[in-house]
XYZ file of C-alpha atoms in Angstrom:
66
model
C -91.833 -13.231 66.044
C -88.586 -14.216 68.257
C -87.116 -16.150 65.254
C -87.435 -12.946 63.427
C -85.974 -10.640 65.668
C -83.271 -13.092 65.983
C -82.557 -13.142 62.141
C -82.394 -8.943 62.030
C -80.207 -8.742 65.077
C -77.888 -11.490 63.521
C -77.496 -8.579 60.800
C -75.397 -7.018 63.407
C -74.286 -9.977 65.717
C -73.556 -13.086 63.429
C -74.165 -15.359 66.321
C -77.192 -14.571 67.195
C -77.921 -15.253 63.699
C -76.722 -18.199 63.332
C -78.416 -19.685 66.974
C -81.753 -18.338 65.901
C -81.290 -20.427 62.317
C -80.608 -23.250 64.535
C -83.625 -22.885 66.131
C -86.407 -22.377 63.285
C -84.447 -25.514 62.027
C -84.997 -27.784 64.993
C -88.868 -26.033 65.014
C -89.171 -27.470 61.226
C -87.490 -31.032 62.382
C -89.950 -31.449 64.793
C -93.185 -30.036 62.979
C -91.823 -32.700 60.377
C -91.535 -35.078 62.891
C -94.891 -34.772 64.465
C -96.479 -34.434 60.798
C -94.967 -37.430 60.074
C -96.689 -39.699 63.283
C -99.889 -37.676 62.321
C -99.505 -39.247 58.982
C -100.502 -35.980 57.462
C -98.204 -36.536 54.188
C -100.425 -34.170 51.882
C -99.431 -31.077 49.828
C -98.869 -29.108 53.050
C -96.059 -31.142 54.348
C -94.276 -31.211 51.032
C -94.267 -27.589 49.912
C -94.633 -26.011 53.507
C -92.988 -27.579 56.162
C -89.891 -29.962 54.232
C -89.469 -26.609 51.949
C -88.873 -24.312 54.569
C -86.893 -26.876 56.474
C -84.463 -26.639 52.902
C -84.650 -23.274 52.903
C -83.316 -22.908 56.194
C -80.694 -25.285 56.005
C -79.906 -23.477 52.583
C -79.367 -20.164 54.555
C -77.758 -21.547 57.242
C -74.908 -23.845 55.050
C -74.908 -20.823 52.811
C -74.235 -18.283 56.713
C -71.389 -20.595 57.586
C -69.715 -20.791 53.954
C -69.755 -17.089 53.466
């Protein structure tokens, strides 16, 4: 909920959006580490966890490039 609010606030305050995006990336990195440690490497890990991590990282890269 807070990440969503930060990303929406980023439309008006770019620094807030970038900080929220970095927080989302940190969340998915931590989730990926937890999945690997738990040896839960089923399709949910590959599609949901790594997919959202890739989407978040791509969004940050495009935000900084534009």
